[in-house]
Amino acid sequence: MISEKTTGALTRRAPAKINLALDILGPRPDGYHDMSMVMQAVELGDLVSLRETAEGFSLRGTGGLPFSLPEGKPSLEQRAAEAFFAAAGRPMPGLAVELEKTVPAYAGLGGGSADVAALLWLLRDAYAPDLPTAELERIGLLVGSDMPFCVRGGTCRAEGRGEILTDLPPLPPCWIVLCKPDFGIPTPELFARAHGKTFRRRPDVSGMAEALSRGDLAGTASRLCNVFEEVLPPSCREVFRIKERLLDLGALNAAMSGSGPTVFGLFREEDGAERAAAVLRERYAQTFVTVPLGRTAD
């Protein structure tokens, strides 16, 4: 995770995340929703590179995955850089940012947020090494709700709109199979479908925190829950077929991450995870095996 210089650029890994638990408590006056979640960083991630240039801000993606820039407005990366230099009290130099993409976009894995968080760390390393992590989290929140967690990493309880973080004991050693079907789910649509919904099952976030404190992988897995699954449109039923397949292939439990459609399963043994992933890849090309990561080092 430490930044390093390669070909004149600073580089940093940008770990994806999964939601071990996700609950929607209700809408807020600011247009967001109050959430109760347990979030976990994973090893699968993009690589973010930063170079100083003569002027301007440029962003490009590599790695073979689809990548597009927003039309008519700054990218999240540019907005984060501008907010960083405003907080640091110095003008922004010319910057060139490159994203080597591995994490699928619009997948519920926080890939875009992770890229921004990695960029903020690179900017801190290069221009304001004494800036505290809490300030990076605050800057990240100006850009998106997942940013504070992606800055911090590890295992956290996340409340508010995602910015109120409480560190939890780490997820016990395990292997995680991620499987994304070939469609996306618009997050606003799911929040709209969840509005006023009485959910049949809600996450036991406190019970999950207790299981983590005991180092109890089975107890943690038994509490995986994402209320978004109850409001998926009929066109997204493939999510449940992937969940069932992961369980048939030996996962302790499985759930959708974030607003989906990626499904993850927790496995005790690497061999079991690799076998399950090999089966799933026959139908779903975007299937990965990864492991949990601890908190980002300051």
PDB file of C-alpha atoms in Angstrom:
ATOM      1  CA  MET A   1       0.000   0.000   0.000  1.00  0.00           C
ATOM      2  CA  ILE A   2       2.960   2.351   0.384  1.00  0.00           C
ATOM      3  CA  SER A   3       3.394   4.820  -2.454  1.00  0.00           C
ATOM      4  CA  GLU A   4       6.423   4.252  -4.647  1.00  0.00           C
ATOM      5  CA  LYS A   5       8.033   5.992  -7.574  1.00  0.00           C
ATOM      6  CA  THR A   6       7.878   4.206 -10.913  1.00  0.00           C
ATOM      7  CA  THR A   7       8.696   5.864 -14.226  1.00  0.00           C
ATOM      8  CA  GLY A   8       8.533   9.244 -12.561  1.00  0.00           C
ATOM      9  CA  ALA A   9       5.092   8.661 -11.021  1.00  0.00           C
ATOM     10  CA  LEU A  10       3.854   7.964  -7.519  1.00  0.00           C
ATOM     11  CA  THR A  11       1.659   4.869  -7.412  1.00  0.00           C
ATOM     12  CA  ARG A  12      -0.712   3.385  -4.865  1.00  0.00           C
ATOM     13  CA  ARG A  13      -3.082   0.450  -4.707  1.00  0.00           C
ATOM     14  CA  ALA A  14      -6.799   1.281  -4.422  1.00  0.00           C
ATOM     15  CA  PRO A  15      -8.500  -1.612  -2.598  1.00  0.00           C
ATOM     16  CA  ALA A  16     -12.150  -2.353  -3.317  1.00  0.00           C
ATOM     17  CA  LYS A  17     -14.695  -2.910  -0.550  1.00  0.00           C
ATOM     18  CA  ILE A  18     -17.578  -5.221   0.264  1.00  0.00           C
ATOM     19  CA  ASN A  19     -20.536  -4.656   2.562  1.00  0.00           C
ATOM     20  CA  LEU A  20     -20.785  -7.425   5.129  1.00  0.00           C
ATOM     21  CA  ALA A  21     -23.974  -5.751   6.327  1.00  0.00           C
ATOM     22  CA  LEU A  22     -26.061  -2.958   4.811  1.00  0.00           C
ATOM     23  CA  ASP A  23     -29.203  -1.443   6.309  1.00  0.00           C
ATOM     24  CA  ILE A  24     -31.162   1.651   5.239  1.00  0.00           C
ATOM     25  CA  LEU A  25     -32.595   3.484   8.242  1.00  0.00           C
ATOM     26  CA  GLY A  26     -34.440   6.211   6.358  1.00  0.00           C
ATOM     27  CA  PRO A  27     -34.136   9.348   4.228  1.00  0.00           C
ATOM     28  CA  ARG A  28     -32.378  12.479   5.472  1.00  0.00           C
ATOM     29  CA  PRO A  29     -33.294  16.140   4.917  1.00  0.00           C
ATOM     30  CA  ASP A  30     -30.117  16.559   2.814  1.00  0.00           C
ATOM     31  CA  GLY A  31     -31.314  14.035   0.234  1.00  0.00           C
ATOM     32  CA  TYR A  32     -29.107  11.187   1.440  1.00  0.00           C
ATOM     33  CA  HIS A  33     -30.128   8.211   3.587  1.00  0.00           C
ATOM     34  CA  ASP A  34     -29.071   7.235   7.089  1.00  0.00           C
ATOM     35  CA  MET A  35     -27.282   3.904   6.849  1.00  0.00           C
ATOM     36  CA  SER A  36     -26.005   1.216   9.190  1.00  0.00           C
ATOM     37  CA  MET A  37     -23.282  -0.915   7.586  1.00  0.00           C
ATOM     38  CA  VAL A  38     -20.266  -3.091   8.195  1.00  0.00           C
ATOM     39  CA  MET A  39     -17.702  -2.437   5.479  1.00  0.00           C
ATOM     40  CA  GLN A  40     -14.612  -4.475   4.646  1.00  0.00           C
ATOM     41  CA  ALA A  41     -11.630  -3.610   2.446  1.00  0.00           C
ATOM     42  CA  VAL A  42     -10.350  -6.374   0.158  1.00  0.00           C
ATOM     43  CA  GLU A  43      -7.096  -6.971  -1.678  1.00  0.00           C
ATOM     44  CA  LEU A  44      -8.618  -6.727  -5.161  1.00  0.00           C
ATOM     45  CA  GLY A  45      -8.007  -3.196  -6.352  1.00  0.00           C
ATOM     46  CA  ASP A  46      -6.969  -0.751  -9.032  1.00  0.00           C
ATOM     47  CA  LEU A  47      -3.573   0.929  -9.309  1.00  0.00           C
ATOM     48  CA  VAL A  48      -3.537   4.739  -9.212  1.00  0.00           C
ATOM     49  CA  SER A  49      -0.558   6.708 -10.550  1.00  0.00           C
ATOM     50  CA  LEU A  50       0.142  10.422 -10.126  1.00  0.00           C
ATOM     51  CA  ARG A  51       2.578  12.717 -11.928  1.00  0.00           C
ATOM     52  CA  GLU A  52       3.025  16.460 -11.689  1.00  0.00           C
ATOM     53  CA  THR A  53       2.751  18.266 -15.028  1.00  0.00           C
ATOM     54  CA  ALA A  54       3.151  21.810 -16.274  1.00  0.00           C
ATOM     55  CA  GLU A  55      -0.533  22.687 -15.974  1.00  0.00           C
ATOM     56  CA  GLY A  56      -4.083  21.376 -15.942  1.00  0.00           C
ATOM     57  CA  PHE A  57      -5.588  18.101 -14.751  1.00  0.00           C
ATOM     58  CA  SER A  58      -5.739  14.964 -16.867  1.00  0.00           C
ATOM     59  CA  LEU A  59      -7.210  11.542 -16.141  1.00  0.00           C
ATOM     60  CA  ARG A  60      -7.035   8.349 -18.150  1.00  0.00           C
ATOM     61  CA  GLY A  61      -7.836   4.709 -17.561  1.00  0.00           C
ATOM     62  CA  THR A  62      -5.942   1.597 -18.601  1.00  0.00           C
ATOM     63  CA  GLY A  63      -6.305  -2.104 -17.896  1.00  0.00           C
ATOM     64  CA  GLY A  64      -8.895  -3.161 -20.460  1.00  0.00           C
ATOM     65  CA  LEU A  65     -12.039  -2.385 -18.452  1.00  0.00           C
ATOM     66  CA  PRO A  66     -14.513   0.203 -19.761  1.00  0.00           C
ATOM     67  CA  PHE A  67     -13.601   3.702 -18.611  1.00  0.00           C
ATOM     68  CA  SER A  68     -15.345   6.950 -19.392  1.00  0.00           C
ATOM     69  CA  LEU A  69     -14.980  10.538 -18.257  1.00  0.00           C
ATOM     70  CA  PRO A  70     -18.019  12.580 -17.206  1.00  0.00           C
ATOM     71  CA  GLU A  71     -19.220  14.994 -19.869  1.00  0.00           C
ATOM     72  CA  GLY A  72     -19.392  18.662 -19.050  1.00  0.00           C
ATOM     73  CA  LYS A  73     -18.209  18.424 -15.456  1.00  0.00           C
ATOM     74  CA  PRO A  74     -15.026  17.566 -13.521  1.00  0.00           C
ATOM     75  CA  SER A  75     -14.307  13.957 -12.629  1.00  0.00           C
ATOM     76  CA  LEU A  76     -14.477  12.806  -9.003  1.00  0.00           C
ATOM     77  CA  GLU A  77     -10.693  12.651  -9.040  1.00  0.00           C
ATOM     78  CA  GLN A  78     -10.378  16.278 -10.136  1.00  0.00           C
ATOM     79  CA  ARG A  79     -12.924  17.421  -7.570  1.00  0.00           C
ATOM     80  CA  ALA A  80     -11.044  15.566  -4.839  1.00  0.00           C
ATOM     81  CA  ALA A  81      -7.710  17.078  -5.909  1.00  0.00           C
ATOM     82  CA  GLU A  82      -9.177  20.571  -5.914  1.00  0.00           C
ATOM     83  CA  ALA A  83     -10.662  20.011  -2.448  1.00  0.00           C
ATOM     84  CA  PHE A  84      -7.337  18.637  -1.204  1.00  0.00           C
ATOM     85  CA  PHE A  85      -5.329  21.667  -2.274  1.00  0.00           C
ATOM     86  CA  ALA A  86      -7.997  24.016  -0.920  1.00  0.00           C
ATOM     87  CA  ALA A  87      -7.681  22.276   2.455  1.00  0.00           C
ATOM     88  CA  ALA A  88      -3.888  22.356   2.229  1.00  0.00           C
ATOM     89  CA  GLY A  89      -3.995  26.093   1.492  1.00  0.00           C
ATOM     90  CA  ARG A  90      -1.883  25.987  -1.634  1.00  0.00           C
ATOM     91  CA  PRO A  91      -2.544  26.243  -5.387  1.00  0.00           C
ATOM     92  CA  MET A  92      -3.043  23.020  -7.309  1.00  0.00           C
ATOM     93  CA  PRO A  93      -0.208  22.193  -9.708  1.00  0.00           C
ATOM     94  CA  GLY A  94      -0.707  20.460 -13.013  1.00  0.00           C
ATOM     95  CA  LEU A  95      -1.532  16.794 -12.378  1.00  0.00           C
ATOM     96  CA  ALA A  96      -1.776  13.681 -14.536  1.00  0.00           C
ATOM     97  CA  VAL A  97      -3.655  10.752 -12.978  1.00  0.00           C
ATOM     98  CA  GLU A  98      -3.758   7.257 -14.446  1.00  0.00           C
ATOM     99  CA  LEU A  99      -6.064   4.470 -13.271  1.00  0.00           C
ATOM    100  CA  GLU A 100      -5.067   0.898 -14.064  1.00  0.00           C
ATOM    101  CA  LYS A 101      -8.517  -0.627 -13.712  1.00  0.00           C
ATOM    102  CA  THR A 102      -9.139  -4.102 -12.308  1.00  0.00           C
ATOM    103  CA  VAL A 103     -12.272  -3.497 -10.233  1.00  0.00           C
ATOM    104  CA  PRO A 104     -15.464  -3.492 -12.335  1.00  0.00           C
ATOM    105  CA  ALA A 105     -17.392  -0.218 -12.399  1.00  0.00           C
ATOM    106  CA  TYR A 106     -20.970   0.071 -11.101  1.00  0.00           C
ATOM    107  CA  ALA A 107     -20.517  -3.189  -9.267  1.00  0.00           C
ATOM    108  CA  GLY A 108     -21.163  -2.362  -5.607  1.00  0.00           C
ATOM    109  CA  LEU A 109     -17.433  -2.692  -4.866  1.00  0.00           C
ATOM    110  CA  GLY A 110     -16.584   0.992  -4.451  1.00  0.00           C
ATOM    111  CA  GLY A 111     -13.984   0.966  -7.216  1.00  0.00           C
ATOM    112  CA  GLY A 112     -14.425   4.631  -8.107  1.00  0.00           C
ATOM    113  CA  SER A 113     -14.382   5.701  -4.464  1.00  0.00           C
ATOM    114  CA  ALA A 114     -11.263   3.597  -3.858  1.00  0.00           C
ATOM    115  CA  ASP A 115      -9.493   5.332  -6.745  1.00  0.00           C
ATOM    116  CA  VAL A 116     -10.278   8.743  -5.277  1.00  0.00           C
ATOM    117  CA  ALA A 117      -9.136   7.637  -1.818  1.00  0.00           C
ATOM    118  CA  ALA A 118      -5.834   6.375  -3.223  1.00  0.00           C
ATOM    119  CA  LEU A 119      -5.362   9.663  -5.051  1.00  0.00           C
ATOM    120  CA  LEU A 120      -5.917  11.580  -1.807  1.00  0.00           C
ATOM    121  CA  TRP A 121      -3.239   9.467  -0.106  1.00  0.00           C
ATOM    122  CA  LEU A 122      -0.830  10.135  -2.978  1.00  0.00           C
ATOM    123  CA  LEU A 123      -1.474  13.864  -2.765  1.00  0.00           C
ATOM    124  CA  ARG A 124      -0.904  13.778   0.982  1.00  0.00           C
ATOM    125  CA  ASP A 125       2.373  11.875   0.566  1.00  0.00           C
ATOM    126  CA  ALA A 126       3.596  14.321  -2.051  1.00  0.00           C
ATOM    127  CA  TYR A 127       2.322  17.691  -0.840  1.00  0.00           C
ATOM    128  CA  ALA A 128       1.125  17.592   2.795  1.00  0.00           C
ATOM    129  CA  PRO A 129       2.632  14.620   4.666  1.00  0.00           C
ATOM    130  CA  ASP A 130       1.488  15.948   8.046  1.00  0.00           C
ATOM    131  CA  LEU A 131      -2.192  16.085   7.040  1.00  0.00           C
ATOM    132  CA  PRO A 132      -4.063  13.691   9.376  1.00  0.00           C
ATOM    133  CA  THR A 133      -6.142  10.777   8.124  1.00  0.00           C
ATOM    134  CA  ALA A 134      -9.287  12.361   9.573  1.00  0.00           C
ATOM    135  CA  GLU A 135      -8.778  15.354   7.295  1.00  0.00           C
ATOM    136  CA  LEU A 136      -8.418  13.081   4.257  1.00  0.00           C
ATOM    137  CA  GLU A 137     -11.683  11.406   5.264  1.00  0.00           C
ATOM    138  CA  ARG A 138     -13.367  14.810   5.550  1.00  0.00           C
ATOM    139  CA  ILE A 139     -12.103  15.845   2.114  1.00  0.00           C
ATOM    140  CA  GLY A 140     -13.273  12.537   0.650  1.00  0.00           C
ATOM    141  CA  LEU A 141     -16.785  13.055   2.011  1.00  0.00           C
ATOM    142  CA  LEU A 142     -17.041  16.230  -0.072  1.00  0.00           C
ATOM    143  CA  VAL A 143     -16.920  13.966  -3.125  1.00  0.00           C
ATOM    144  CA  GLY A 144     -18.874  10.838  -2.078  1.00  0.00           C
ATOM    145  CA  SER A 145     -20.329   8.894   0.832  1.00  0.00           C
ATOM    146  CA  ASP A 146     -18.044   5.842   0.486  1.00  0.00           C
ATOM    147  CA  MET A 147     -14.874   7.962   0.395  1.00  0.00           C
ATOM    148  CA  PRO A 148     -14.193   8.178   4.157  1.00  0.00           C
ATOM    149  CA  PHE A 149     -14.203   4.388   4.485  1.00  0.00           C
ATOM    150  CA  CYS A 150     -12.085   3.915   1.381  1.00  0.00           C
ATOM    151  CA  VAL A 151      -9.543   6.349   2.849  1.00  0.00           C
ATOM    152  CA  ARG A 152      -9.462   4.420   6.130  1.00  0.00           C
ATOM    153  CA  GLY A 153      -9.868   0.808   4.983  1.00  0.00           C
ATOM    154  CA  GLY A 154      -9.932  -2.232   7.248  1.00  0.00           C
ATOM    155  CA  THR A 155     -13.163  -3.331   8.894  1.00  0.00           C
ATOM    156  CA  CYS A 156     -15.570  -0.605  10.046  1.00  0.00           C
ATOM    157  CA  ARG A 157     -19.059   0.036  11.215  1.00  0.00           C
ATOM    158  CA  ALA A 158     -20.339   2.917   9.082  1.00  0.00           C
ATOM    159  CA  GLU A 159     -23.261   5.098  10.086  1.00  0.00           C
ATOM    160  CA  GLY A 160     -24.819   8.396   9.023  1.00  0.00           C
ATOM    161  CA  ARG A 161     -24.501   8.547   5.253  1.00  0.00           C
ATOM    162  CA  GLY A 162     -21.343   6.443   5.631  1.00  0.00           C
ATOM    163  CA  GLU A 163     -19.019   9.016   7.172  1.00  0.00           C
ATOM    164  CA  ILE A 164     -19.361   8.027  10.857  1.00  0.00           C
ATOM    165  CA  LEU A 165     -16.809   5.240  11.127  1.00  0.00           C
ATOM    166  CA  THR A 166     -16.035   2.952  14.050  1.00  0.00           C
ATOM    167  CA  ASP A 167     -13.101   0.573  13.661  1.00  0.00           C
ATOM    168  CA  LEU A 168     -14.036  -3.068  14.256  1.00  0.00           C
ATOM    169  CA  PRO A 169     -11.831  -6.106  14.859  1.00  0.00           C
ATOM    170  CA  PRO A 170     -10.644  -7.522  11.534  1.00  0.00           C
ATOM    171  CA  LEU A 171     -12.573 -10.103   9.587  1.00  0.00           C
ATOM    172  CA  PRO A 172     -10.912 -13.441  10.457  1.00  0.00           C
ATOM    173  CA  PRO A 173      -8.639 -14.911   7.776  1.00  0.00           C
ATOM    174  CA  CYS A 174     -10.727 -16.202   4.897  1.00  0.00           C
ATOM    175  CA  TRP A 175     -11.031 -16.151   1.121  1.00  0.00           C
ATOM    176  CA  ILE A 176     -13.661 -14.127  -0.661  1.00  0.00           C
ATOM    177  CA  VAL A 177     -15.121 -14.973  -4.061  1.00  0.00           C
ATOM    178  CA  LEU A 178     -16.555 -11.970  -5.919  1.00  0.00           C
ATOM    179  CA  CYS A 179     -18.871 -12.589  -8.870  1.00  0.00           C
ATOM    180  CA  LYS A 180     -20.378  -9.805 -10.990  1.00  0.00           C
ATOM    181  CA  PRO A 181     -23.055 -10.625 -13.567  1.00  0.00           C
ATOM    182  CA  ASP A 182     -23.048  -8.754 -16.857  1.00  0.00           C
ATOM    183  CA  PHE A 183     -25.388  -5.923 -15.932  1.00  0.00           C
ATOM    184  CA  GLY A 184     -25.403  -2.901 -13.660  1.00  0.00           C
ATOM    185  CA  ILE A 185     -27.936  -1.573 -11.185  1.00  0.00           C
ATOM    186  CA  PRO A 186     -28.494   2.190 -10.836  1.00  0.00           C
ATOM    187  CA  THR A 187     -28.083   3.027  -7.145  1.00  0.00           C
ATOM    188  CA  PRO A 188     -30.723   5.828  -7.175  1.00  0.00           C
ATOM    189  CA  GLU A 189     -33.271   3.340  -8.525  1.00  0.00           C
ATOM    190  CA  LEU A 190     -32.675   0.971  -5.611  1.00  0.00           C
ATOM    191  CA  PHE A 191     -32.959   3.755  -3.040  1.00  0.00           C
ATOM    192  CA  ALA A 192     -36.233   4.814  -4.672  1.00  0.00           C
ATOM    193  CA  ARG A 193     -37.535   1.244  -4.530  1.00  0.00           C
ATOM    194  CA  ALA A 194     -36.484   1.037  -0.852  1.00  0.00           C
ATOM    195  CA  HIS A 195     -38.390   4.206   0.096  1.00  0.00           C
ATOM    196  CA  GLY A 196     -41.115   3.302   2.605  1.00  0.00           C
ATOM    197  CA  LYS A 197     -40.281  -0.399   2.351  1.00  0.00           C
ATOM    198  CA  THR A 198     -40.761  -2.630   5.411  1.00  0.00           C
ATOM    199  CA  PHE A 199     -37.890  -5.067   5.121  1.00  0.00           C
ATOM    200  CA  ARG A 200     -38.448  -8.688   6.077  1.00  0.00           C
ATOM    201  CA  ARG A 201     -34.894  -9.102   7.370  1.00  0.00           C
ATOM    202  CA  ARG A 202     -32.487  -6.468   8.628  1.00  0.00           C
ATOM    203  CA  PRO A 203     -28.802  -6.855   9.453  1.00  0.00           C
ATOM    204  CA  ASP A 204     -27.736  -7.647  13.002  1.00  0.00           C
ATOM    205  CA  VAL A 205     -24.880  -5.146  12.932  1.00  0.00           C
ATOM    206  CA  SER A 206     -24.238  -5.329  16.689  1.00  0.00           C
ATOM    207  CA  GLY A 207     -24.206  -9.125  16.577  1.00  0.00           C
ATOM    208  CA  MET A 208     -21.764  -9.044  13.672  1.00  0.00           C
ATOM    209  CA  ALA A 209     -19.493  -6.690  15.629  1.00  0.00           C
ATOM    210  CA  GLU A 210     -19.560  -9.124  18.557  1.00  0.00           C
ATOM    211  CA  ALA A 211     -18.747 -12.055  16.272  1.00  0.00           C
ATOM    212  CA  LEU A 212     -15.802 -10.106  14.851  1.00  0.00           C
ATOM    213  CA  SER A 213     -14.567  -9.352  18.368  1.00  0.00           C
ATOM    214  CA  ARG A 214     -14.524 -13.108  19.052  1.00  0.00           C
ATOM    215  CA  GLY A 215     -12.717 -13.864  15.786  1.00  0.00           C
ATOM    216  CA  ASP A 216     -15.748 -15.955  14.835  1.00  0.00           C
ATOM    217  CA  LEU A 217     -15.800 -16.305  11.053  1.00  0.00           C
ATOM    218  CA  ALA A 218     -18.880 -18.561  10.994  1.00  0.00           C
ATOM    219  CA  GLY A 219     -20.779 -16.189  13.285  1.00  0.00           C
ATOM    220  CA  THR A 220     -19.849 -13.241  11.117  1.00  0.00           C
ATOM    221  CA  ALA A 221     -20.812 -15.081   7.930  1.00  0.00           C
ATOM    222  CA  SER A 222     -24.183 -16.116   9.369  1.00  0.00           C
ATOM    223  CA  ARG A 223     -25.054 -12.419   9.769  1.00  0.00           C
ATOM    224  CA  LEU A 224     -24.325 -11.311   6.197  1.00  0.00           C
ATOM    225  CA  CYS A 225     -27.302  -9.230   5.098  1.00  0.00           C
ATOM    226  CA  ASN A 226     -28.044  -6.511   2.538  1.00  0.00           C
ATOM    227  CA  VAL A 227     -31.538  -5.005   2.514  1.00  0.00           C
ATOM    228  CA  PHE A 228     -31.073  -3.877  -1.095  1.00  0.00           C
ATOM    229  CA  GLU A 229     -31.603  -7.510  -2.072  1.00  0.00           C
ATOM    230  CA  GLU A 230     -35.287  -7.171  -1.124  1.00  0.00           C
ATOM    231  CA  VAL A 231     -35.875  -4.347  -3.599  1.00  0.00           C
ATOM    232  CA  LEU A 232     -34.048  -5.702  -6.647  1.00  0.00           C
ATOM    233  CA  PRO A 233     -36.117  -5.424  -9.839  1.00  0.00           C
ATOM    234  CA  PRO A 234     -37.136  -8.677 -11.550  1.00  0.00           C
ATOM    235  CA  SER A 235     -34.458  -8.133 -14.203  1.00  0.00           C
ATOM    236  CA  CYS A 236     -31.802  -8.687 -11.516  1.00  0.00           C
ATOM    237  CA  ARG A 237     -32.837 -12.152 -10.318  1.00  0.00           C
ATOM    238  CA  GLU A 238     -29.442 -13.434 -11.459  1.00  0.00           C
ATOM    239  CA  VAL A 239     -28.080 -12.070  -8.164  1.00  0.00           C
ATOM    240  CA  PHE A 240     -29.994 -14.768  -6.267  1.00  0.00           C
ATOM    241  CA  ARG A 241     -28.891 -17.504  -8.652  1.00  0.00           C
ATOM    242  CA  ILE A 242     -25.254 -16.526  -7.995  1.00  0.00           C
ATOM    243  CA  LYS A 243     -25.877 -16.551  -4.234  1.00  0.00           C
ATOM    244  CA  GLU A 244     -27.359 -20.039  -4.430  1.00  0.00           C
ATOM    245  CA  ARG A 245     -24.469 -21.251  -6.585  1.00  0.00           C
ATOM    246  CA  LEU A 246     -21.889 -19.917  -4.106  1.00  0.00           C
ATOM    247  CA  LEU A 247     -23.631 -21.718  -1.260  1.00  0.00           C
ATOM    248  CA  ASP A 248     -23.798 -24.933  -3.307  1.00  0.00           C
ATOM    249  CA  LEU A 249     -20.056 -24.561  -3.971  1.00  0.00           C
ATOM    250  CA  GLY A 250     -19.215 -24.401  -0.260  1.00  0.00           C
ATOM    251  CA  ALA A 251     -19.405 -20.759   0.812  1.00  0.00           C
ATOM    252  CA  LEU A 252     -20.150 -20.203   4.496  1.00  0.00           C
ATOM    253  CA  ASN A 253     -22.636 -17.584   3.323  1.00  0.00           C
ATOM    254  CA  ALA A 254     -23.102 -15.120   0.473  1.00  0.00           C
ATOM    255  CA  ALA A 255     -24.619 -11.685  -0.041  1.00  0.00           C
ATOM    256  CA  MET A 256     -24.774  -8.837  -2.528  1.00  0.00           C
ATOM    257  CA  SER A 257     -22.283  -6.020  -1.948  1.00  0.00           C
ATOM    258  CA  GLY A 258     -23.518  -2.425  -1.833  1.00  0.00           C
ATOM    259  CA  SER A 259     -26.077  -1.631  -4.515  1.00  0.00           C
ATOM    260  CA  GLY A 260     -24.824  -4.614  -6.491  1.00  0.00           C
ATOM    261  CA  PRO A 261     -24.914  -6.515  -8.613  1.00  0.00           C
ATOM    262  CA  THR A 262     -21.682  -8.182  -7.388  1.00  0.00           C
ATOM    263  CA  VAL A 263     -22.248 -11.113  -5.040  1.00  0.00           C
ATOM    264  CA  PHE A 264     -19.559 -12.323  -2.645  1.00  0.00           C
ATOM    265  CA  GLY A 265     -19.129 -15.552  -0.727  1.00  0.00           C
ATOM    266  CA  LEU A 266     -16.897 -16.232   2.290  1.00  0.00           C
ATOM    267  CA  PHE A 267     -14.774 -19.408   2.271  1.00  0.00           C
ATOM    268  CA  ARG A 268     -12.568 -20.893   4.995  1.00  0.00           C
ATOM    269  CA  GLU A 269     -10.086 -22.476   2.598  1.00  0.00           C
ATOM    270  CA  GLU A 270      -8.302 -21.052  -0.434  1.00  0.00           C
ATOM    271  CA  ASP A 271      -8.718 -24.271  -2.425  1.00  0.00           C
ATOM    272  CA  GLY A 272     -12.477 -24.178  -1.973  1.00  0.00           C
ATOM    273  CA  ALA A 273     -12.637 -20.547  -3.042  1.00  0.00           C
ATOM    274  CA  GLU A 274     -10.520 -21.171  -6.129  1.00  0.00           C
ATOM    275  CA  ARG A 275     -12.640 -24.167  -7.148  1.00  0.00           C
ATOM    276  CA  ALA A 276     -15.839 -22.168  -6.731  1.00  0.00           C
ATOM    277  CA  ALA A 277     -14.417 -19.268  -8.733  1.00  0.00           C
ATOM    278  CA  ALA A 278     -13.363 -21.595 -11.550  1.00  0.00           C
ATOM    279  CA  VAL A 279     -16.911 -22.932 -11.823  1.00  0.00           C
ATOM    280  CA  LEU A 280     -18.459 -19.468 -11.757  1.00  0.00           C
ATOM    281  CA  ARG A 281     -16.026 -18.140 -14.401  1.00  0.00           C
ATOM    282  CA  GLU A 282     -17.502 -20.580 -16.899  1.00  0.00           C
ATOM    283  CA  ARG A 283     -20.543 -18.295 -16.949  1.00  0.00           C
ATOM    284  CA  TYR A 284     -19.412 -15.046 -15.301  1.00  0.00           C
ATOM    285  CA  ALA A 285     -16.131 -13.644 -16.618  1.00  0.00           C
ATOM    286  CA  GLN A 286     -15.820 -11.067 -13.838  1.00  0.00           C
ATOM    287  CA  THR A 287     -15.185 -13.493 -11.004  1.00  0.00           C
ATOM    288  CA  PHE A 288     -12.309 -12.935  -8.577  1.00  0.00           C
ATOM    289  CA  VAL A 289     -10.765 -14.500  -5.494  1.00  0.00           C
ATOM    290  CA  THR A 290      -9.481 -12.058  -2.903  1.00  0.00           C
ATOM    291  CA  VAL A 291      -8.794 -11.705   0.826  1.00  0.00           C
ATOM    292  CA  PRO A 292      -9.663  -9.112   3.480  1.00  0.00           C
ATOM    293  CA  LEU A 293      -7.291  -6.200   4.131  1.00  0.00           C
ATOM    294  CA  GLY A 294      -6.541  -4.331   7.340  1.00  0.00           C
ATOM    295  CA  ARG A 295      -6.698  -0.590   7.875  1.00  0.00           C
ATOM    296  CA  THR A 296      -4.703   1.656   5.572  1.00  0.00           C
ATOM    297  CA  ALA A 297      -1.379   2.640   7.143  1.00  0.00           C
ATOM    298  CA  ASP A 298      -0.965   6.319   7.924  1.00  0.00           C
TER     299      ASP A 298
END
